[in-house]
Coordinates of C-alpha atoms and ligand atoms in Angstrom, one line a residue:
M1 CA -26.6 52.4 37.0
N2 CA -30.1 52.4 38.5
R3 CA -31.4 48.9 38.7
V4 CA -34.8 48.2 40.1
F5 CA -35.8 44.7 41.2
S6 CA -38.9 43.5 43.0
G7 CA -40.9 40.3 43.4
I8 CA -44.4 38.9 44.0
Q9 CA -45.7 35.5 45.1
P10 CA -47.5 33.3 42.6
T11 CA -50.9 33.2 44.3
G12 CA -52.7 33.7 41.0
E13 CA -54.4 36.7 42.5
M14 CA -53.5 40.4 43.1
H15 CA -55.2 42.5 45.7
L16 CA -55.4 46.2 46.1
G17 CA -52.6 46.2 48.7
N18 CA -50.2 44.6 46.2
Y19 CA -51.2 47.1 43.6
L20 CA -51.1 50.3 45.6
G21 CA -48.2 49.2 47.8
A22 CA -45.9 47.9 45.1
V23 CA -47.0 47.0 41.6
R24 CA -48.3 50.4 40.6
R25 CA -44.8 51.8 41.1
W26 CA -43.2 48.9 39.2
V27 CA -45.1 50.2 36.2
S28 CA -44.2 53.8 36.7
E29 CA -40.5 53.1 37.6
A30 CA -39.7 51.0 34.6
P31 CA -37.6 53.1 32.3
I32 CA -39.0 54.2 29.0
R33 CA -36.3 52.2 27.3
P34 CA -33.9 50.0 29.3
D35 CA -30.3 51.1 28.7
N36 CA -27.0 51.1 30.6
R37 CA -28.3 53.8 32.9
S38 CA -31.5 52.1 34.2
E39 CA -33.2 48.8 34.0
A40 CA -36.1 47.1 35.9
L41 CA -36.6 43.5 36.7
Y42 CA -39.8 42.0 38.1
C43 CA -40.0 38.4 39.3
V44 CA -42.8 35.9 40.1
V45 CA -41.2 34.2 43.1
D46 CA -42.3 30.6 42.8
L47 CA -39.5 29.3 44.9
H48 CA -40.6 31.4 47.8
A49 CA -44.1 30.0 47.5
M50 CA -42.7 26.5 48.0
T51 CA -41.8 27.3 51.6
V52 CA -45.3 26.5 52.8
A53 CA -47.8 23.9 51.8
Y54 CA -49.1 24.3 48.2
E55 CA -51.0 22.4 45.6
P56 CA -48.5 21.2 42.9
A57 CA -51.3 20.6 40.3
E58 CA -52.2 24.3 40.4
F59 CA -48.8 25.8 40.9
A60 CA -47.8 26.4 37.3
D61 CA -51.1 27.9 36.5
R62 CA -50.9 30.3 39.4
T63 CA -47.4 31.4 38.4
R64 CA -48.6 32.1 34.8
R65 CA -51.7 33.8 36.1
T66 CA -49.7 36.1 38.4
A67 CA -47.5 37.1 35.5
M68 CA -50.6 37.8 33.5
L69 CA -52.0 40.0 36.3
L70 CA -48.7 42.0 36.3
L71 CA -49.0 42.6 32.6
A72 CA -52.7 43.6 33.0
A73 CA -51.5 46.0 35.8
G74 CA -49.5 47.7 33.1
L75 CA -46.0 46.2 33.1
D76 CA -44.7 46.6 29.6
P77 CA -42.2 43.8 28.6
E78 CA -40.5 46.3 26.3
R79 CA -39.6 48.4 29.3
C80 CA -38.8 45.9 31.9
V81 CA -37.8 42.3 32.4
L82 CA -40.6 40.0 33.7
F83 CA -39.6 36.5 34.6
V84 CA -40.1 33.5 36.9
Q85 CA -37.6 33.0 39.7
S86 CA -37.1 29.3 39.2
H87 CA -36.1 29.9 35.6
V88 CA -32.8 31.6 36.6
S89 CA -30.5 29.4 38.7
A90 CA -28.5 32.3 40.1
H91 CA -31.3 32.7 42.8
T92 CA -30.7 29.3 44.4
E93 CA -26.9 29.3 43.9
L94 CA -26.5 32.7 45.5
T95 CA -28.9 31.6 48.3
W96 CA -26.4 28.9 49.3
I97 CA -23.5 31.3 49.3
L98 CA -25.5 33.8 51.4
N99 CA -26.6 31.0 53.7
C100 CA -23.0 30.9 54.8
I101 CA -23.2 34.6 55.7
A102 CA -26.6 34.8 57.3
T103 CA -27.0 33.5 60.9
Y104 CA -29.6 31.2 62.4
G105 CA -30.3 33.7 65.1
E106 CA -31.2 36.6 62.8
L107 CA -33.4 34.3 60.6
R108 CA -35.2 32.9 63.6
R109 CA -36.1 36.4 64.8
M110 CA -37.8 37.5 61.5
T111 CA -41.4 38.5 62.1
Q112 CA -42.7 36.6 59.1
F113 CA -41.0 33.4 60.1
K114 CA -42.5 33.7 63.6
D115 CA -46.0 34.4 62.2
K116 CA -46.0 31.7 59.6
G117 CA -44.2 29.1 61.7
Q118 CA -46.4 29.7 64.8
G119 CA -48.5 26.7 65.7
Q120 CA -47.1 24.5 62.9
E121 CA -46.1 21.0 63.9
S122 CA -43.2 21.1 61.5
V123 CA -41.6 24.1 59.9
S124 CA -39.4 23.7 56.7
V125 CA -35.9 24.9 56.5
G126 CA -37.1 26.8 53.4
L127 CA -39.4 28.9 55.6
L128 CA -36.5 29.9 57.8
D129 CA -34.4 30.5 54.8
Y130 CA -37.0 32.6 53.0
P131 CA -35.3 36.0 53.6
V132 CA -32.0 34.7 52.4
L133 CA -33.6 33.6 49.1
M134 CA -35.1 37.1 48.9
A135 CA -31.7 38.7 49.6
A136 CA -30.3 36.5 46.7
D137 CA -33.1 37.6 44.4
I138 CA -32.1 41.2 44.9
L139 CA -28.3 40.9 45.2
A140 CA -27.8 38.7 42.1
Y141 CA -28.7 41.7 39.9
D142 CA -26.7 44.5 41.4
T143 CA -30.0 46.0 42.4
T144 CA -30.0 49.6 43.6
E145 CA -33.7 50.1 44.4
V146 CA -36.5 47.7 45.6
P147 CA -40.1 49.1 45.4
I148 CA -42.0 47.2 48.1
G149 CA -44.9 47.6 50.6
D150 CA -44.2 48.2 54.3
D151 CA -44.6 44.5 55.2
Q152 CA -41.3 43.7 53.4
R153 CA -39.3 46.3 55.3
Q154 CA -37.7 43.8 57.7
H155 CA -36.7 41.5 54.8
L156 CA -35.0 44.4 53.0
E157 CA -33.1 45.4 56.1
L158 CA -31.8 41.8 56.4
A159 CA -30.8 41.8 52.7
R160 CA -28.8 45.0 53.3
D161 CA -27.2 43.6 56.4
I162 CA -26.2 40.4 54.5
A163 CA -24.7 42.5 51.6
I164 CA -22.7 44.7 54.0
R165 CA -21.4 41.6 55.9
F166 CA -20.5 39.9 52.7
N167 CA -18.5 43.0 51.5
H168 CA -16.8 43.2 54.8
R169 CA -15.7 39.6 54.6
F170 CA -14.9 39.3 50.9
G171 CA -14.2 42.9 49.8
E172 CA -16.6 45.3 48.0
T173 CA -18.6 42.9 45.8
L174 CA -22.3 43.4 46.3
I175 CA -24.3 46.5 45.8
V176 CA -26.3 47.4 49.0
P177 CA -29.9 48.0 47.8
K178 CA -32.4 50.6 49.1
P179 CA -36.0 49.9 49.6
T180 CA -38.6 52.4 48.4
F181 CA -42.1 52.8 49.7
P182 CA -45.2 54.6 48.5
E183 CA -46.1 57.9 50.2
V184 CA -49.5 56.6 51.0
A185 CA -50.9 53.1 51.1
A186 CA -47.6 51.4 52.0
R187 CA -49.7 49.1 54.2
V188 CA -53.3 48.7 53.0
K189 CA -55.4 47.2 55.7
D190 CA -58.1 44.5 55.6
L191 CA -61.5 46.1 55.1
Q192 CA -63.1 43.9 57.7
N193 CA -60.2 43.9 60.2
P194 CA -58.3 47.2 59.8
A195 CA -55.8 46.0 62.5
A196 CA -54.4 43.5 59.9
K197 CA -52.9 44.1 56.5
M198 CA -54.9 43.2 53.4
S199 CA -53.4 39.8 52.6
K200 CA -54.0 36.9 50.3
S201 CA -53.7 34.3 52.9
A202 CA -54.8 35.4 56.3
N203 CA -58.1 37.1 56.0
S204 CA -61.6 36.8 54.7
E205 CA -62.6 37.5 51.1
A206 CA -64.8 40.4 52.1
G207 CA -61.7 42.2 53.6
Q208 CA -59.7 42.3 50.4
I209 CA -60.3 43.8 47.0
L210 CA -59.1 41.7 44.2
L211 CA -58.1 43.1 40.8
V212 CA -60.6 40.8 39.2
D213 CA -63.5 41.8 41.4
P214 CA -66.4 43.2 39.3
P215 CA -67.2 46.9 40.1
S216 CA -70.4 45.9 42.0
R217 CA -68.4 43.6 44.3
I218 CA -65.7 46.3 44.8
A219 CA -68.4 48.8 45.8
K220 CA -70.1 46.3 48.1
K221 CA -66.9 45.4 49.9
I222 CA -66.0 49.0 50.4
K223 CA -69.5 49.9 51.6
S224 CA -69.4 47.2 54.2
A225 CA -65.9 48.1 55.4
V226 CA -65.6 48.3 59.2
T227 CA -65.4 51.9 60.5
D228 CA -66.2 53.3 63.9
S229 CA -68.9 55.2 65.8
L230 CA -67.0 58.5 66.1
A231 CA -68.7 59.8 62.9
A232 CA -65.8 62.1 62.0
I233 CA -63.5 61.9 59.0
N234 CA -60.0 62.1 60.6
Y235 CA -56.8 60.5 59.5
D236 CA -55.9 58.8 62.8
P237 CA -54.7 55.3 62.2
I238 CA -54.5 54.5 65.9
N239 CA -58.0 55.5 67.0
Q240 CA -59.8 55.3 63.6
P241 CA -58.0 52.6 61.7
G242 CA -60.9 51.7 59.4
V243 CA -61.6 55.3 58.4
S244 CA -57.9 56.0 58.0
N245 CA -57.5 53.0 55.7
L246 CA -60.3 54.2 53.5
I247 CA -58.7 57.7 53.4
E248 CA -55.4 56.2 52.4
I249 CA -57.0 54.1 49.7
L250 CA -59.0 57.1 48.3
S251 CA -55.8 59.3 48.4
A252 CA -53.7 56.7 46.6
A253 CA -56.4 56.0 44.0
T254 CA -56.9 59.7 43.2
D255 CA -53.2 60.6 43.6
Q256 CA -53.9 63.1 46.3
T257 CA -52.3 63.6 49.7
I258 CA -54.0 62.6 52.9
E259 CA -54.6 66.3 53.7
Q260 CA -56.2 67.0 50.3
T261 CA -58.5 64.0 50.7
T262 CA -59.6 64.8 54.3
L263 CA -60.1 68.5 53.3
G264 CA -62.2 67.4 50.4
L265 CA -64.4 65.4 52.7
H266 CA -64.8 68.1 55.3
G267 CA -68.3 68.0 56.9
Q268 CA -69.3 64.8 55.1
G269 CA -70.1 61.4 56.6
Y270 CA -68.8 57.9 56.2
G271 CA -71.3 57.2 53.4
A272 CA -69.6 59.9 51.2
L273 CA -66.1 58.5 52.1
K274 CA -67.1 55.0 51.1
S275 CA -68.9 55.9 47.9
Q276 CA -66.0 58.2 46.8
T277 CA -63.5 55.4 47.6
A278 CA -65.5 52.8 45.8
D279 CA -65.8 55.0 42.7
A280 CA -62.1 55.9 42.7
V281 CA -61.0 52.2 43.1
V282 CA -63.4 51.1 40.3
S283 CA -62.0 53.7 37.9
L284 CA -58.4 52.7 38.8
I285 CA -59.1 49.0 38.3
E286 CA -61.4 48.9 35.3
P287 CA -58.7 49.5 32.6
L288 CA -56.7 46.7 34.2
Q289 CA -59.6 44.3 33.9
A290 CA -60.0 45.2 30.2
R291 CA -56.3 44.4 29.6
L292 CA -56.6 41.1 31.6
A293 CA -59.4 40.0 29.3
E294 CA -57.2 40.6 26.2
L295 CA -54.3 38.7 27.8
E296 CA -56.5 35.8 28.7
A297 CA -57.3 35.3 25.1
D298 CA -53.6 34.8 24.2
L299 CA -51.9 32.5 26.7
G300 CA -48.9 31.9 24.4
E301 CA -47.9 35.5 24.6
V302 CA -47.4 35.3 28.4
G303 CA -45.2 32.3 27.9
R304 CA -43.1 34.0 25.3
I305 CA -42.7 37.1 27.5
L306 CA -41.6 35.0 30.5
A307 CA -39.1 33.0 28.3
S308 CA -37.4 36.1 27.0
G309 CA -37.5 37.7 30.4
A310 CA -35.6 34.7 31.9
V311 CA -32.9 35.0 29.2
R312 CA -32.3 38.7 29.9
A313 CA -32.4 38.1 33.7
Q314 CA -29.7 35.4 33.3
E315 CA -27.6 37.7 31.2
I316 CA -27.6 40.3 33.9
A317 CA -27.0 37.8 36.8
D318 CA -24.1 35.9 35.0
P319 CA -21.4 38.5 35.5
V320 CA -22.6 39.3 39.0
M321 CA -22.4 35.6 39.9
E322 CA -18.9 35.4 38.4
R323 CA -17.8 38.3 40.6
I324 CA -19.3 36.6 43.6
R325 CA -17.7 33.3 42.9
S326 CA -14.3 34.9 42.4
A327 CA -14.6 37.0 45.6
T328 CA -15.5 34.0 47.7
G329 CA -12.6 31.9 46.3
L330 CA -14.6 29.3 44.4
L331 CA -12.6 27.6 41.6
P332 CA -13.5 29.3 38.3
R333 CA -15.7 27.1 36.1
L334 CA -14.1 28.0 32.8
P335 CA -10.4 27.2 32.0
Ligands
TYM1 P1 -46.0 39.5 48.3 O1 -46.2 38.6 47.1 O2 -46.6 39.2 49.6 O3 -46.4 41.0 47.9 C1 -46.0 41.7 46.7 C2 -45.8 43.1 47.0 O4 -47.0 43.7 47.5 C3 -46.8 44.4 48.7 N1 -48.0 44.2 49.6 C4 -48.6 45.3 50.2 N2 -48.4 46.6 50.1 C5 -49.3 47.4 50.8 N3 -50.3 46.9 51.5 C6 -50.6 45.6 51.6 N4 -51.6 45.1 52.3 C7 -49.7 44.7 50.9 N5 -49.6 43.3 50.8 C8 -48.5 43.1 50.0 C9 -45.6 43.7 49.3 O5 -44.9 44.5 50.3 C10 -44.8 43.4 48.1 O6 -44.0 44.5 47.7 N6 -41.4 38.3 49.9 C11 -42.1 39.1 48.9 C12 -41.8 38.7 47.5 C13 -40.3 38.8 47.2 C14 -39.6 40.0 46.9 C15 -38.3 39.6 46.6 C16 -39.9 41.4 47.0 C17 -39.5 37.8 47.0 N7 -38.2 38.2 46.6 C18 -37.3 40.5 46.3 C19 -38.9 42.3 46.7 C20 -37.6 41.8 46.3 C21 -43.6 38.8 49.1 O7 -44.0 37.8 49.7 O8 -44.4 39.8 48.5

């Protein structure tokens, strides 16, 4: 059985990195019709977002809005299960069980924990435990494949380690999942600071392209992207990170390889690179914006999709959790 699972934080926004690195493949990897050979689950991970400071009054709206953006991006609720993490209790229950397998040392060494915890006066246990919750998300559904961007690589390695360790201790119980990455644009960079990834939290607005940006703003952001003074279109992420980022974005948006893109731009300047990239991104995003406008007109529909998604997710997780409880020696709940 091929089971795909992935998740996104409920920021209420989606940037080009999320879309090119992950969400676009969520759409293409959902089976035409879920059956007992393949199924895909996509989750808005609200519990993960509670690990850092957040505004409770806006939280539910952001969660709903993120689900809406996923639908606008092309997720079809007939072809996949779209749901909210906190609606399925298996995530937190399995987190506890896996907490007893994961070690403090390995969690403390995680890059994201070090980055997000740095300089904070007080760091929540939740932030330390973030990767274990993520492992639980994946392992609760017998997931075989996890389509993610490059920044989640370390988390996936940990989820695999935890699954292997669990199986070693309790016998073959958990499926060890594999991450999948896109061929290009696995780590889209910030347009203003190409040393950093495009991200919802860290960087300036000018550095990220949001799915809701009007075409003129997209073009403006791309035209003001930081490049270099070498005046040569080469794919060289070390010496020409800004230009290479634009080449990756253009390649991903036009479904071309890096080689095809650079060849196509042979002899042209950064102006041509930027205007082709802007046009390609606008054409990619415009249909999503049209769908978003339709969804915004029917909020009830999103609620119904999430409610039925949670029921299906629970159905899939139930037997897996039963197997895990039995393997770990917990007393069965039913007589
Ligand atoms: P999140 O919400 O930060 O990002 C969602 C997806 O977008 C990818 N991504 C990027 N890809 C390319 N370039 C970028 N600049 C970029 N920024 C983000 C991410 O890699 C991700 O695939 N911890 C996860 C959410 C999560 C999850 C899971 C993912 C929770 N449980 C289980 C997979 C499986 C996160 O914060 O993603």
